[in-house]
mmCIF file with all atom_site columns, C-alpha atoms and ligand atoms in Angstrom:
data_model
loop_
_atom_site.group_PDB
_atom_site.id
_atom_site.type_symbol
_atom_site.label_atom_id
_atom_site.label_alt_id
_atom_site.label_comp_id
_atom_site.label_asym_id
_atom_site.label_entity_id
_atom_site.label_seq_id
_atom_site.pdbx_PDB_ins_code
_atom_site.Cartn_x
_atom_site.Cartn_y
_atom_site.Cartn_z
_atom_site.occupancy
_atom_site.B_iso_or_equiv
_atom_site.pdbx_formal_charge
_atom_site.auth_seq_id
_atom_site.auth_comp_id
_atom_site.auth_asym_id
_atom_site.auth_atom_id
_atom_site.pdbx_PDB_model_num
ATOM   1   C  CA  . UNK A 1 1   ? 104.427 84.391 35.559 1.00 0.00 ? 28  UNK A CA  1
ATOM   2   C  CA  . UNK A 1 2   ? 101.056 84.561 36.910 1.00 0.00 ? 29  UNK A CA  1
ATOM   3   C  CA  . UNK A 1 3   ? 100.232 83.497 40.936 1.00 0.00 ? 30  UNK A CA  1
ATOM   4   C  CA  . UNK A 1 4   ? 99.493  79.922 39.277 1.00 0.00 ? 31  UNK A CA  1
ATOM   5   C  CA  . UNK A 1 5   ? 102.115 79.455 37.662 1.00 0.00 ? 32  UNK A CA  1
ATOM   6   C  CA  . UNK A 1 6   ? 104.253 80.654 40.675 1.00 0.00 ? 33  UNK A CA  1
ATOM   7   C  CA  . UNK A 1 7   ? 102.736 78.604 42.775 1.00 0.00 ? 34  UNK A CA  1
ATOM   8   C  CA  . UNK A 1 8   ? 103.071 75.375 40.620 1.00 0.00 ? 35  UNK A CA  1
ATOM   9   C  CA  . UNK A 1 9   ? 106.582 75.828 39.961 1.00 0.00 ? 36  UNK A CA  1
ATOM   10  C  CA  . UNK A 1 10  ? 107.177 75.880 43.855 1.00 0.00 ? 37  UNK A CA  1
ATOM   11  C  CA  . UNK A 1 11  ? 105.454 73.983 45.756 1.00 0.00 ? 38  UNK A CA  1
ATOM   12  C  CA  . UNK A 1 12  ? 106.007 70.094 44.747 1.00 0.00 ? 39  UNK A CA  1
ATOM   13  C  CA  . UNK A 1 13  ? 103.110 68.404 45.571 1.00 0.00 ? 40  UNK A CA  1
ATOM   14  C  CA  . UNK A 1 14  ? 104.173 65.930 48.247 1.00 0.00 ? 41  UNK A CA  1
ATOM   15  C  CA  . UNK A 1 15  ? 105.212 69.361 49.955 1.00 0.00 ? 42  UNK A CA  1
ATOM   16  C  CA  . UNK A 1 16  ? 102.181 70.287 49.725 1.00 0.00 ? 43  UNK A CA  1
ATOM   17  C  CA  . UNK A 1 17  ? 100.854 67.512 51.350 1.00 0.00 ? 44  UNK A CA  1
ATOM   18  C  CA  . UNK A 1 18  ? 102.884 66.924 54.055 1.00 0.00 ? 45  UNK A CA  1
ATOM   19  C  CA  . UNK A 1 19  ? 102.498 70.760 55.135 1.00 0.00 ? 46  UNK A CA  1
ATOM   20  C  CA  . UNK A 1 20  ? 99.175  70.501 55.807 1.00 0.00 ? 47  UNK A CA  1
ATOM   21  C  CA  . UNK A 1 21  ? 99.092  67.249 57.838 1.00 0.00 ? 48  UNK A CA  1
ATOM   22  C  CA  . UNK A 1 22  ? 99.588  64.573 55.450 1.00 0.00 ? 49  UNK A CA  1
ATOM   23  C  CA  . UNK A 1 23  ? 101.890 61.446 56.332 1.00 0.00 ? 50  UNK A CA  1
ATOM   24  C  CA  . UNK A 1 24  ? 103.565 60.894 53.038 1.00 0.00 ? 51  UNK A CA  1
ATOM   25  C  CA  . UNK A 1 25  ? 105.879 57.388 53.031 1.00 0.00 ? 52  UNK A CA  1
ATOM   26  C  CA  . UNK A 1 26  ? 109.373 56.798 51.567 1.00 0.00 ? 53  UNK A CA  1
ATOM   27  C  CA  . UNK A 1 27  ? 107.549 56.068 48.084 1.00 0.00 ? 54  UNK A CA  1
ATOM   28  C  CA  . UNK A 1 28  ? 105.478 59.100 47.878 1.00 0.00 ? 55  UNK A CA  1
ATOM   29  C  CA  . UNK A 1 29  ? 102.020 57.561 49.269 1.00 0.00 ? 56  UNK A CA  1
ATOM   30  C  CA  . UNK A 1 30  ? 99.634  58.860 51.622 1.00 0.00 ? 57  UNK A CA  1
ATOM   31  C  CA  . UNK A 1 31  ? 96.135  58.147 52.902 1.00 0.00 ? 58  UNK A CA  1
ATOM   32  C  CA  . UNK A 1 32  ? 94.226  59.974 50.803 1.00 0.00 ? 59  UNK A CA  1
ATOM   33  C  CA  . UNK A 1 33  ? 91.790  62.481 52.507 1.00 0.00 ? 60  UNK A CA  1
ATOM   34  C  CA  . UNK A 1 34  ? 89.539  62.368 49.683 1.00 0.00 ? 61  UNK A CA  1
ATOM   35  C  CA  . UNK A 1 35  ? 88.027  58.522 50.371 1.00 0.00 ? 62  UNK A CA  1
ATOM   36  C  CA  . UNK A 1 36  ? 87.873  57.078 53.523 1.00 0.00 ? 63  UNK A CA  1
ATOM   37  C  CA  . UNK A 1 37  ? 91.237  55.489 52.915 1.00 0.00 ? 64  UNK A CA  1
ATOM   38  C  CA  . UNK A 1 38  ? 93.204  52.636 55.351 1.00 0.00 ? 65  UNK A CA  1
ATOM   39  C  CA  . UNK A 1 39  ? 95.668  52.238 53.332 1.00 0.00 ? 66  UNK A CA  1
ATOM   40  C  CA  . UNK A 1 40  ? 97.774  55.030 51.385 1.00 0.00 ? 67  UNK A CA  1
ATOM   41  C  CA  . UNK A 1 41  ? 96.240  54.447 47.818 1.00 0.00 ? 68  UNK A CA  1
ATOM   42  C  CA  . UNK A 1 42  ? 97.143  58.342 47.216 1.00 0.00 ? 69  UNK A CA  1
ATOM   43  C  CA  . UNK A 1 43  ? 100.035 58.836 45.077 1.00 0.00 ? 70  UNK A CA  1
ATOM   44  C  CA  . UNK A 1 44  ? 102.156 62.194 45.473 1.00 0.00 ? 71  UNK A CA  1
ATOM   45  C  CA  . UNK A 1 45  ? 104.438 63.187 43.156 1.00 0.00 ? 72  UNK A CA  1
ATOM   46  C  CA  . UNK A 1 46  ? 106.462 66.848 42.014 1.00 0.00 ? 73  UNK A CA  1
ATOM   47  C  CA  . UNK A 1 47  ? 103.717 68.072 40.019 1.00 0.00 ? 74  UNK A CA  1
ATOM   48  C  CA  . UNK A 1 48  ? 101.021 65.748 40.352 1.00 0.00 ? 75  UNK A CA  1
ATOM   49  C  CA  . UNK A 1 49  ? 98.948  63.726 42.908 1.00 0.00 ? 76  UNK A CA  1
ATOM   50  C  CA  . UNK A 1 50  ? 96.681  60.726 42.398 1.00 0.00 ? 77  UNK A CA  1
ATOM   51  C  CA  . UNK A 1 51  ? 94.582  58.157 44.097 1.00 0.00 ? 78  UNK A CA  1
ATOM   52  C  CA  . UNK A 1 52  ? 94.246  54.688 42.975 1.00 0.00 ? 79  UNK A CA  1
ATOM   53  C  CA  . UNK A 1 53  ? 91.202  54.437 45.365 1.00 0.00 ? 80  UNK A CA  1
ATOM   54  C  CA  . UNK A 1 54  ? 89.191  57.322 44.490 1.00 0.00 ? 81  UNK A CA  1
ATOM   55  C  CA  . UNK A 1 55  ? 90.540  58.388 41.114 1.00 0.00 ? 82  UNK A CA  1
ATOM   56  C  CA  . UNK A 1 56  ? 91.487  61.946 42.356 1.00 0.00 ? 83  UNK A CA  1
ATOM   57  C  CA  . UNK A 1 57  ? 94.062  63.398 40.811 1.00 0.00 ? 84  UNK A CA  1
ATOM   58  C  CA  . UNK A 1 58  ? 95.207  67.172 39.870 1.00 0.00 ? 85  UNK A CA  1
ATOM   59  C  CA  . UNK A 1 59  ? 98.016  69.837 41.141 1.00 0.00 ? 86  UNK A CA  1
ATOM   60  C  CA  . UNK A 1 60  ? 99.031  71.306 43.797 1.00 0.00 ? 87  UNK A CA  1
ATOM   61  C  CA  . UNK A 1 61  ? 96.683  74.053 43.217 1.00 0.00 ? 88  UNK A CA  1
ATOM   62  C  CA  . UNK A 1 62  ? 94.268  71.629 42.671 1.00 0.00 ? 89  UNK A CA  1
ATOM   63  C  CA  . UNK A 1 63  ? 94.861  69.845 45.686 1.00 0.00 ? 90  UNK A CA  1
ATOM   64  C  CA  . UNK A 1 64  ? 94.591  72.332 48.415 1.00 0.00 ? 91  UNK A CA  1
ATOM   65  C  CA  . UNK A 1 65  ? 91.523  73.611 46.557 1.00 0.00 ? 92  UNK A CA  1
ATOM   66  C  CA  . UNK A 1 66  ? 89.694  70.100 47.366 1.00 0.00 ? 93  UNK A CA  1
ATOM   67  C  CA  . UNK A 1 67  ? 91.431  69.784 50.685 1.00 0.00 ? 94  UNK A CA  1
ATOM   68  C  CA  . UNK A 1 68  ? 90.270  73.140 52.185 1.00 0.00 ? 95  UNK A CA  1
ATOM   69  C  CA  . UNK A 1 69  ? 87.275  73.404 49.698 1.00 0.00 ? 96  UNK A CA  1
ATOM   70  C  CA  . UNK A 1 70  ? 88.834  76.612 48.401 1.00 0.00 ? 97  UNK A CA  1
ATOM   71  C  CA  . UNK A 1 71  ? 88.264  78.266 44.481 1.00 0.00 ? 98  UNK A CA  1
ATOM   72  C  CA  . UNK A 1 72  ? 91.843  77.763 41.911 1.00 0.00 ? 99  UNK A CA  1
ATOM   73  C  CA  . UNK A 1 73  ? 92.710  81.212 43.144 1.00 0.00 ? 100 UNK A CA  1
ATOM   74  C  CA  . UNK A 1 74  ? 91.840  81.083 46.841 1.00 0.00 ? 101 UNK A CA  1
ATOM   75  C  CA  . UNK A 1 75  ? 93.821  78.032 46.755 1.00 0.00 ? 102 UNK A CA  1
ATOM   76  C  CA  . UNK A 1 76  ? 96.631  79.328 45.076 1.00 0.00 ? 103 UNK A CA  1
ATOM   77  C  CA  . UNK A 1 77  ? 96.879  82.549 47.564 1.00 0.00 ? 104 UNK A CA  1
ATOM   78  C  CA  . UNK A 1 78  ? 96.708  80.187 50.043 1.00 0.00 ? 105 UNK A CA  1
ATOM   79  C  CA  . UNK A 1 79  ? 99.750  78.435 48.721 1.00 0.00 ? 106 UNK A CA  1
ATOM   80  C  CA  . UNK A 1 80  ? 101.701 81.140 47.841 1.00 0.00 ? 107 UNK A CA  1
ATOM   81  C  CA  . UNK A 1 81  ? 101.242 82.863 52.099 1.00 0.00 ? 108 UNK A CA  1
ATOM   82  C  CA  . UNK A 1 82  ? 102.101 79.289 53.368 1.00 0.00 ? 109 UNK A CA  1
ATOM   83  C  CA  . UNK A 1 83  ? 105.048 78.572 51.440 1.00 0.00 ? 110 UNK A CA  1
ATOM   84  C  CA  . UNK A 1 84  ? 106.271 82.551 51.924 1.00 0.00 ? 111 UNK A CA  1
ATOM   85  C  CA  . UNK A 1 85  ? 105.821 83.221 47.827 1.00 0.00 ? 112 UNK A CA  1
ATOM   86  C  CA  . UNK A 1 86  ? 105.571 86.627 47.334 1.00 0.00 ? 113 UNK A CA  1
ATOM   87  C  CA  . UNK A 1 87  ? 103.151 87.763 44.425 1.00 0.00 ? 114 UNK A CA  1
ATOM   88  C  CA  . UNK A 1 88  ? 100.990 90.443 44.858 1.00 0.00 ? 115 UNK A CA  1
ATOM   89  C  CA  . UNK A 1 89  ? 97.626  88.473 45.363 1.00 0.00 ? 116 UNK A CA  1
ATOM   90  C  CA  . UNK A 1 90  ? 99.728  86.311 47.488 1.00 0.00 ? 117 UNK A CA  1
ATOM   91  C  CA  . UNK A 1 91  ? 100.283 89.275 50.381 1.00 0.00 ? 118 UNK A CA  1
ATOM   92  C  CA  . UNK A 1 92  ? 96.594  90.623 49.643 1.00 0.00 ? 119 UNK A CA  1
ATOM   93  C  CA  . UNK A 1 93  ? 95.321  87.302 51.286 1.00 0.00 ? 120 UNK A CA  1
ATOM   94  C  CA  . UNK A 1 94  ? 97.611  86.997 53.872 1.00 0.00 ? 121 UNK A CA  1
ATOM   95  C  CA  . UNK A 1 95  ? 95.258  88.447 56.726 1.00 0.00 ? 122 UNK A CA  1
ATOM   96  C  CA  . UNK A 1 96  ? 91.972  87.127 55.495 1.00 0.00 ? 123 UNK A CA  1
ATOM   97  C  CA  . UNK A 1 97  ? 93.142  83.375 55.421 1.00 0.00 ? 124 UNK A CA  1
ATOM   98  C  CA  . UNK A 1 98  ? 91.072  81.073 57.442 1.00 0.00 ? 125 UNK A CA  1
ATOM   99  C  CA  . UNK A 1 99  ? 91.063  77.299 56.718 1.00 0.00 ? 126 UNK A CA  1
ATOM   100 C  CA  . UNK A 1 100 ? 87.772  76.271 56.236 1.00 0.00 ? 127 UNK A CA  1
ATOM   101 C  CA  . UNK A 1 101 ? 88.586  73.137 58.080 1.00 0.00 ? 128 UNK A CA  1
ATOM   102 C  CA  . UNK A 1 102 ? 91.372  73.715 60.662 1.00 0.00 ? 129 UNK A CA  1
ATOM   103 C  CA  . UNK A 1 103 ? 91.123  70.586 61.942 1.00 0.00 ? 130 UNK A CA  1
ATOM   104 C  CA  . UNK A 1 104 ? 91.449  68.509 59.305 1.00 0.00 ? 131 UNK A CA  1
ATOM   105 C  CA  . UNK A 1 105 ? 94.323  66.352 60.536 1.00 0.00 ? 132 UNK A CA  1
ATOM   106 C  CA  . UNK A 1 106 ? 92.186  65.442 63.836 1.00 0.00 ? 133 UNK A CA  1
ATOM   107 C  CA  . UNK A 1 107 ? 89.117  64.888 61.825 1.00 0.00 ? 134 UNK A CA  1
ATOM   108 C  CA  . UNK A 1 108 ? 90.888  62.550 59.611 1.00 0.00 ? 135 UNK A CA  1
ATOM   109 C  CA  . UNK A 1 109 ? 92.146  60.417 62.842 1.00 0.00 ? 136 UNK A CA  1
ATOM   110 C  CA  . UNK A 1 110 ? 88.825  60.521 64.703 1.00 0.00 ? 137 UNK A CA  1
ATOM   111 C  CA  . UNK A 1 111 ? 87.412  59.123 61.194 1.00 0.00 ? 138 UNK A CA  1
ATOM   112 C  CA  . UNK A 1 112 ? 89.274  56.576 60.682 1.00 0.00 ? 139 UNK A CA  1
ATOM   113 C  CA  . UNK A 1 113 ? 89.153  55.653 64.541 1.00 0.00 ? 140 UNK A CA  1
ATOM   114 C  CA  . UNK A 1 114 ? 85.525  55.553 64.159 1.00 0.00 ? 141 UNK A CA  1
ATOM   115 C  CA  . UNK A 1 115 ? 85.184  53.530 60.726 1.00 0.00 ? 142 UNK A CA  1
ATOM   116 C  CA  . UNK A 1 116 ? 87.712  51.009 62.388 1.00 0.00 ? 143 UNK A CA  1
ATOM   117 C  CA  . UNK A 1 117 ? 85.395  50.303 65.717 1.00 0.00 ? 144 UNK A CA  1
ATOM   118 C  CA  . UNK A 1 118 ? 82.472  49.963 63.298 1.00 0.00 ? 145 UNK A CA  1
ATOM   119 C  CA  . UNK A 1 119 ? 83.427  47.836 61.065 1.00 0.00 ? 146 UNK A CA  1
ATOM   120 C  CA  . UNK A 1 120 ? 84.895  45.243 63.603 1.00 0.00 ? 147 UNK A CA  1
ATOM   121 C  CA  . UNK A 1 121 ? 81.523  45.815 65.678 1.00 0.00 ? 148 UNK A CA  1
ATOM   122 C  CA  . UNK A 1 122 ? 79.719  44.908 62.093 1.00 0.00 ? 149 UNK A CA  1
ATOM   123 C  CA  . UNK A 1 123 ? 81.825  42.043 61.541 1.00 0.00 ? 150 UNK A CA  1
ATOM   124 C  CA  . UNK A 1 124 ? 80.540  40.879 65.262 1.00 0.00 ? 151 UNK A CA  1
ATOM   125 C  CA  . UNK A 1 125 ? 76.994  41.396 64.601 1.00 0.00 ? 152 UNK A CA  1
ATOM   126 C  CA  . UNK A 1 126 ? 77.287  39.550 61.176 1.00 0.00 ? 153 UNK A CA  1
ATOM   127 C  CA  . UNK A 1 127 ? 78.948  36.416 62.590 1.00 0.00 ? 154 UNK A CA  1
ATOM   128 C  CA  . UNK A 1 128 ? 76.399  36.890 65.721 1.00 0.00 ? 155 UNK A CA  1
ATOM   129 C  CA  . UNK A 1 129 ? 73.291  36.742 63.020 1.00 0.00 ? 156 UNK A CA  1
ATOM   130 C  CA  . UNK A 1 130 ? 74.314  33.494 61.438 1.00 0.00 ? 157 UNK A CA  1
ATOM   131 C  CA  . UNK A 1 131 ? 76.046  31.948 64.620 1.00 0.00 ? 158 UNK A CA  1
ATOM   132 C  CA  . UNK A 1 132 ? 72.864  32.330 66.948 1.00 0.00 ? 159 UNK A CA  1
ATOM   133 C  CA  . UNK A 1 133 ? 69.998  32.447 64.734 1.00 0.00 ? 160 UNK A CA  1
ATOM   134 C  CA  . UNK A 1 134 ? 67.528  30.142 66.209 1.00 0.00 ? 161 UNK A CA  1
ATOM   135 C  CA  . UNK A 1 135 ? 67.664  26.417 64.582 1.00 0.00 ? 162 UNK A CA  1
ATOM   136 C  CA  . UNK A 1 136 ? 64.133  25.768 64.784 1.00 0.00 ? 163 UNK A CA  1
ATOM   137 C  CA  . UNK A 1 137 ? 61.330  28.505 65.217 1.00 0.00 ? 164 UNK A CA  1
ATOM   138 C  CA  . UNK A 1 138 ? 60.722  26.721 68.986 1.00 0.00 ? 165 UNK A CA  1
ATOM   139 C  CA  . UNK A 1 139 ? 63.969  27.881 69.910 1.00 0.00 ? 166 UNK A CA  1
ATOM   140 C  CA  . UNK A 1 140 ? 64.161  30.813 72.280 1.00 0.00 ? 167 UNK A CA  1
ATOM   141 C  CA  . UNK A 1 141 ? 65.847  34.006 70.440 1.00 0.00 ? 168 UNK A CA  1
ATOM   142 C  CA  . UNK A 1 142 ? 69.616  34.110 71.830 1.00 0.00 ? 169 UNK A CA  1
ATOM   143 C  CA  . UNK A 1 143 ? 70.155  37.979 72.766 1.00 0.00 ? 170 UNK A CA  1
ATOM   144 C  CA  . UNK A 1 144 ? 73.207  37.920 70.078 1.00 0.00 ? 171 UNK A CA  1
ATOM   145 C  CA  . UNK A 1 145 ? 71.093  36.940 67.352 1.00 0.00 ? 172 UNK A CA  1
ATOM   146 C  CA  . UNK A 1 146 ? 68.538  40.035 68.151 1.00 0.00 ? 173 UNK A CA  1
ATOM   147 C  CA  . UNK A 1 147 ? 71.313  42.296 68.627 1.00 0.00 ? 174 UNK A CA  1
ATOM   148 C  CA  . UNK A 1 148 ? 72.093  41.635 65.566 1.00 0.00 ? 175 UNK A CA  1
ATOM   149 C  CA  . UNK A 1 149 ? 69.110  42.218 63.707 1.00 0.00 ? 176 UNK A CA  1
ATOM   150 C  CA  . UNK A 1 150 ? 68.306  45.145 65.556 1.00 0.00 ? 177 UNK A CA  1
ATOM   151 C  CA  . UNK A 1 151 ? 71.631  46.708 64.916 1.00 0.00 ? 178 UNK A CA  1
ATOM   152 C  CA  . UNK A 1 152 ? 73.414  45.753 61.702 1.00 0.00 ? 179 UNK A CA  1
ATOM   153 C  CA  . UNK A 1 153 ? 71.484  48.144 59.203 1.00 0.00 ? 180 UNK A CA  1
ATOM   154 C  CA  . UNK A 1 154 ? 72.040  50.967 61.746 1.00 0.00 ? 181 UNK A CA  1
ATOM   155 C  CA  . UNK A 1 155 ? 75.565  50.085 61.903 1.00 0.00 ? 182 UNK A CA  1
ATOM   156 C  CA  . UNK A 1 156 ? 75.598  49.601 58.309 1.00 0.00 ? 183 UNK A CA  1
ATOM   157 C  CA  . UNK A 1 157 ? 74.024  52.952 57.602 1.00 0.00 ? 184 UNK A CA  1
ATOM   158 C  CA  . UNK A 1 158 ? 76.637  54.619 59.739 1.00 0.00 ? 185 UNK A CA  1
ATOM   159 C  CA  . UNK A 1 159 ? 80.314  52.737 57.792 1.00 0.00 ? 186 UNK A CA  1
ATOM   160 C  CA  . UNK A 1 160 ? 78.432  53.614 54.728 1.00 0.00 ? 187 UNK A CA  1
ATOM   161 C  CA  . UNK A 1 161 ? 78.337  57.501 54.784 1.00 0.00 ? 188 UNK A CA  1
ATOM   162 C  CA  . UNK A 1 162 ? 81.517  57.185 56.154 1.00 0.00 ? 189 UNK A CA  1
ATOM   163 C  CA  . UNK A 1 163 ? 83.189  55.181 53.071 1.00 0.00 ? 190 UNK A CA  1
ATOM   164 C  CA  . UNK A 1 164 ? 80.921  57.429 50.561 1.00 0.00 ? 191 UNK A CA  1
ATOM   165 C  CA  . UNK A 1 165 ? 79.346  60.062 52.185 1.00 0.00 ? 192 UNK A CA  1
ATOM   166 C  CA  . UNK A 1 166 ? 79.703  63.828 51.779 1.00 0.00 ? 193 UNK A CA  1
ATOM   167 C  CA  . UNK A 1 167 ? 82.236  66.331 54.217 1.00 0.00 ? 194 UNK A CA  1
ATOM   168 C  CA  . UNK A 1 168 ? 79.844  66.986 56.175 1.00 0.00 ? 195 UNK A CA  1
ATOM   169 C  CA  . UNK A 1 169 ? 77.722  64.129 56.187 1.00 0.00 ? 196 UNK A CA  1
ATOM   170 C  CA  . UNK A 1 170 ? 81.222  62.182 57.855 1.00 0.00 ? 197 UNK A CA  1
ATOM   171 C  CA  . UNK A 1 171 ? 81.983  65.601 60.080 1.00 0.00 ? 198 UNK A CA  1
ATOM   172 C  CA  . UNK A 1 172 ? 77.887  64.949 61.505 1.00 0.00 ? 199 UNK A CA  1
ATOM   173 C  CA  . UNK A 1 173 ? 78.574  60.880 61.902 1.00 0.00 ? 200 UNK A CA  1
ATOM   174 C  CA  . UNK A 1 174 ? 81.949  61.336 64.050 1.00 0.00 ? 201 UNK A CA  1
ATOM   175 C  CA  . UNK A 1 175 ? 80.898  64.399 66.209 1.00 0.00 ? 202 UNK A CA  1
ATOM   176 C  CA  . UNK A 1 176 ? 77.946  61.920 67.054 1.00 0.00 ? 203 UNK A CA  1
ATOM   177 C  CA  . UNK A 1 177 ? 80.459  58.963 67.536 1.00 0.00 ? 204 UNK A CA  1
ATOM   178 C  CA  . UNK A 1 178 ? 82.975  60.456 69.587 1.00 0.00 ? 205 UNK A CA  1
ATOM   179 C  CA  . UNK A 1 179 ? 80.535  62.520 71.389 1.00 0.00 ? 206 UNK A CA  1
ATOM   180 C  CA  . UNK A 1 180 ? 80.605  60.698 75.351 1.00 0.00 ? 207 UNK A CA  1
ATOM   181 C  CA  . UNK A 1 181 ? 82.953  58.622 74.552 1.00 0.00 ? 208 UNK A CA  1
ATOM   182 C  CA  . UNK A 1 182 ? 80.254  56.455 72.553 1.00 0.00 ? 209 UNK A CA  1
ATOM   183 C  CA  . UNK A 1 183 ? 82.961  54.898 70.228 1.00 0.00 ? 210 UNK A CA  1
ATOM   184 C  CA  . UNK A 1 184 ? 85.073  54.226 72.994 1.00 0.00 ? 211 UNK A CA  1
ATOM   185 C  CA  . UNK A 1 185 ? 82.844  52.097 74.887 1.00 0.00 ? 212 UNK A CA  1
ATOM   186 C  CA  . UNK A 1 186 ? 81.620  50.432 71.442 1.00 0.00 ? 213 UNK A CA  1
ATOM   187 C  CA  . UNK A 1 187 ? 85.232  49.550 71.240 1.00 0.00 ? 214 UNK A CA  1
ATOM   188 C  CA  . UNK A 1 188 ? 85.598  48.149 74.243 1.00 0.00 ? 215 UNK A CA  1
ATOM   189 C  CA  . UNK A 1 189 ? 82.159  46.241 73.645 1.00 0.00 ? 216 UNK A CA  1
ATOM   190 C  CA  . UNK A 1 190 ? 82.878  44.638 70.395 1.00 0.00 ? 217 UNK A CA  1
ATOM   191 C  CA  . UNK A 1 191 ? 86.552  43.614 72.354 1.00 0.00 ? 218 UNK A CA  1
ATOM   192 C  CA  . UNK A 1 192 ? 85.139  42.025 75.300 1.00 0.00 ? 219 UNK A CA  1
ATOM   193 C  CA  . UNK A 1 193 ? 82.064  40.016 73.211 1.00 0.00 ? 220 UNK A CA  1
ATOM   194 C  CA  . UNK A 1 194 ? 84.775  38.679 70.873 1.00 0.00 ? 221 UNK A CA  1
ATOM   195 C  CA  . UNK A 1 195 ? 86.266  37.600 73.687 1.00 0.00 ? 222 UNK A CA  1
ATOM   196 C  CA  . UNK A 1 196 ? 83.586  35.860 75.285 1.00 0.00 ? 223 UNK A CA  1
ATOM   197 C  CA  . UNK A 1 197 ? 82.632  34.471 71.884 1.00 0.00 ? 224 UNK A CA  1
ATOM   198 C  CA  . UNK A 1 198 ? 86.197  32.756 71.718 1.00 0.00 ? 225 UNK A CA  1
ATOM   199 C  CA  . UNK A 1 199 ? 86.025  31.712 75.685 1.00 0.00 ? 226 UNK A CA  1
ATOM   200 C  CA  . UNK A 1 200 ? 82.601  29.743 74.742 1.00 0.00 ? 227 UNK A CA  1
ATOM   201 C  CA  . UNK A 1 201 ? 83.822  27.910 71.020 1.00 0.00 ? 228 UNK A CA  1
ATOM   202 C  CA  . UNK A 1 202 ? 86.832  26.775 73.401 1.00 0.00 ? 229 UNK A CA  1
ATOM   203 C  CA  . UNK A 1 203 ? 84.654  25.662 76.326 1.00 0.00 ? 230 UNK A CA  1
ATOM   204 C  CA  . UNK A 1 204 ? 83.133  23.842 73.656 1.00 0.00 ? 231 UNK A CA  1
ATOM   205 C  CA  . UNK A 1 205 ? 85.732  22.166 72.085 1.00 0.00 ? 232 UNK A CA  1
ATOM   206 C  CA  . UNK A 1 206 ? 87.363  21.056 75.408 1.00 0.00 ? 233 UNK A CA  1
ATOM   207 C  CA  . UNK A 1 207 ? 83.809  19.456 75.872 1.00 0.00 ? 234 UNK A CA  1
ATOM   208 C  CA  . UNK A 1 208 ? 84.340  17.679 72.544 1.00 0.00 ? 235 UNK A CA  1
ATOM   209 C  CA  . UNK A 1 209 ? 87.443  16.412 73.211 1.00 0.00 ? 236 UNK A CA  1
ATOM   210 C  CA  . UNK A 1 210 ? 86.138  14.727 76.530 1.00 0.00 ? 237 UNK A CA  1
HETATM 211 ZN ZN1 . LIG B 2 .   ? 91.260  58.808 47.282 1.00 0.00 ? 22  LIG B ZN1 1
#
């Protein structure tokens, strides 16, 4: 048997998977870390994996190869010295192995952190633009409604390389986002101008009901 074939017939999948930082549930699904995915659309079985979200599907081999952006055989060493599998190539590898993304697992939680705060702060600035846009073009511009039109396609911009962009185009957006704390305090933002927003509809309906 060659290192592939080794490999293959050792390492199931889901194994795989869960060795390098995936949370696989009791039916074999994961968030994939190929999309930006919310929801575990990937599918992990024995010999195969695939995602329902993104379409990606291969084996093990082919896996790690996407997941640390590794060649078949790179991939395959890298197996084969994780999971202790002794072939030749295997050992050769051993002391040159360095994850091109060690951090994957953080990266992946920072991400989705990230694409969660912005999209609930997008969801507030689209409600804001319809809400407060002015009724007649005498009306003075509410600050909500200029917000809004100042920062959706920004906002916008930013969810969209994170649903479709490129590694490093996403590893860019979220070193920018959780740089000081940034997404924290948009968090906390979009939170306490909900809030407010739900204070002021009640204030108004109590006035309606006088
Ligand atoms: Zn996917």
């Amino acid at each position: 048997m060659n290192i592939f074939e080794t490999v293959k017939a050792a390492v199931p999948v889901r194994q795989a998977a869960e060795h390098y930082g995936l949370k696989v549930n009791r039916n074999g699904m994961a968030c994939c870390p190929f999309h930006n995915d919310r929801h575990p659309s990937l599918k992990l079985n024995e010999e195969y994996f695939f995602c329902f979200g993104c379409g990606a599907t291969g084996d093990v081999i082919e896996f790690t190869a996407k997941l640390f952006d590794l060649g078949s055989l790179q991939a395959a060493q890298r197996l084969a010295v994780d999971f202790g599998i002794s072939t030749e190539q295997g050992q050769a590898v051993a002391t040159s192995r360095k994850p091109k993304h060690p951090h994957i697992r953080q990266f992946r939680e920072d991400e989705m952190f990230c694409f969660r705060v912005l999209t609930d702060y997008l969801h507030l600035l689209e409600d804001w633009k319809v809400q407060y846009a002015p009724k007649t073009p005498e009306d003075d511009l509410d600050d909500r409604f200029v917000e809004a039109c100042q920062m959706l396609e920004r906002i916008e911009y930013l969810t969209d390389i994170l649903t479709v962009g490129d590694l490093e185009e996403r590893v860019a957006v979220v070193e920018e986002l959780m740089k000081d704390s940034t997404v924290a305090f948009l968090q906390d933002y979009t939170a306490r101008k909900r809030e407010e927003d739900v204070r002021f509809e009640r204030g108004n309906d109590a006035g309606h009901a006088l």
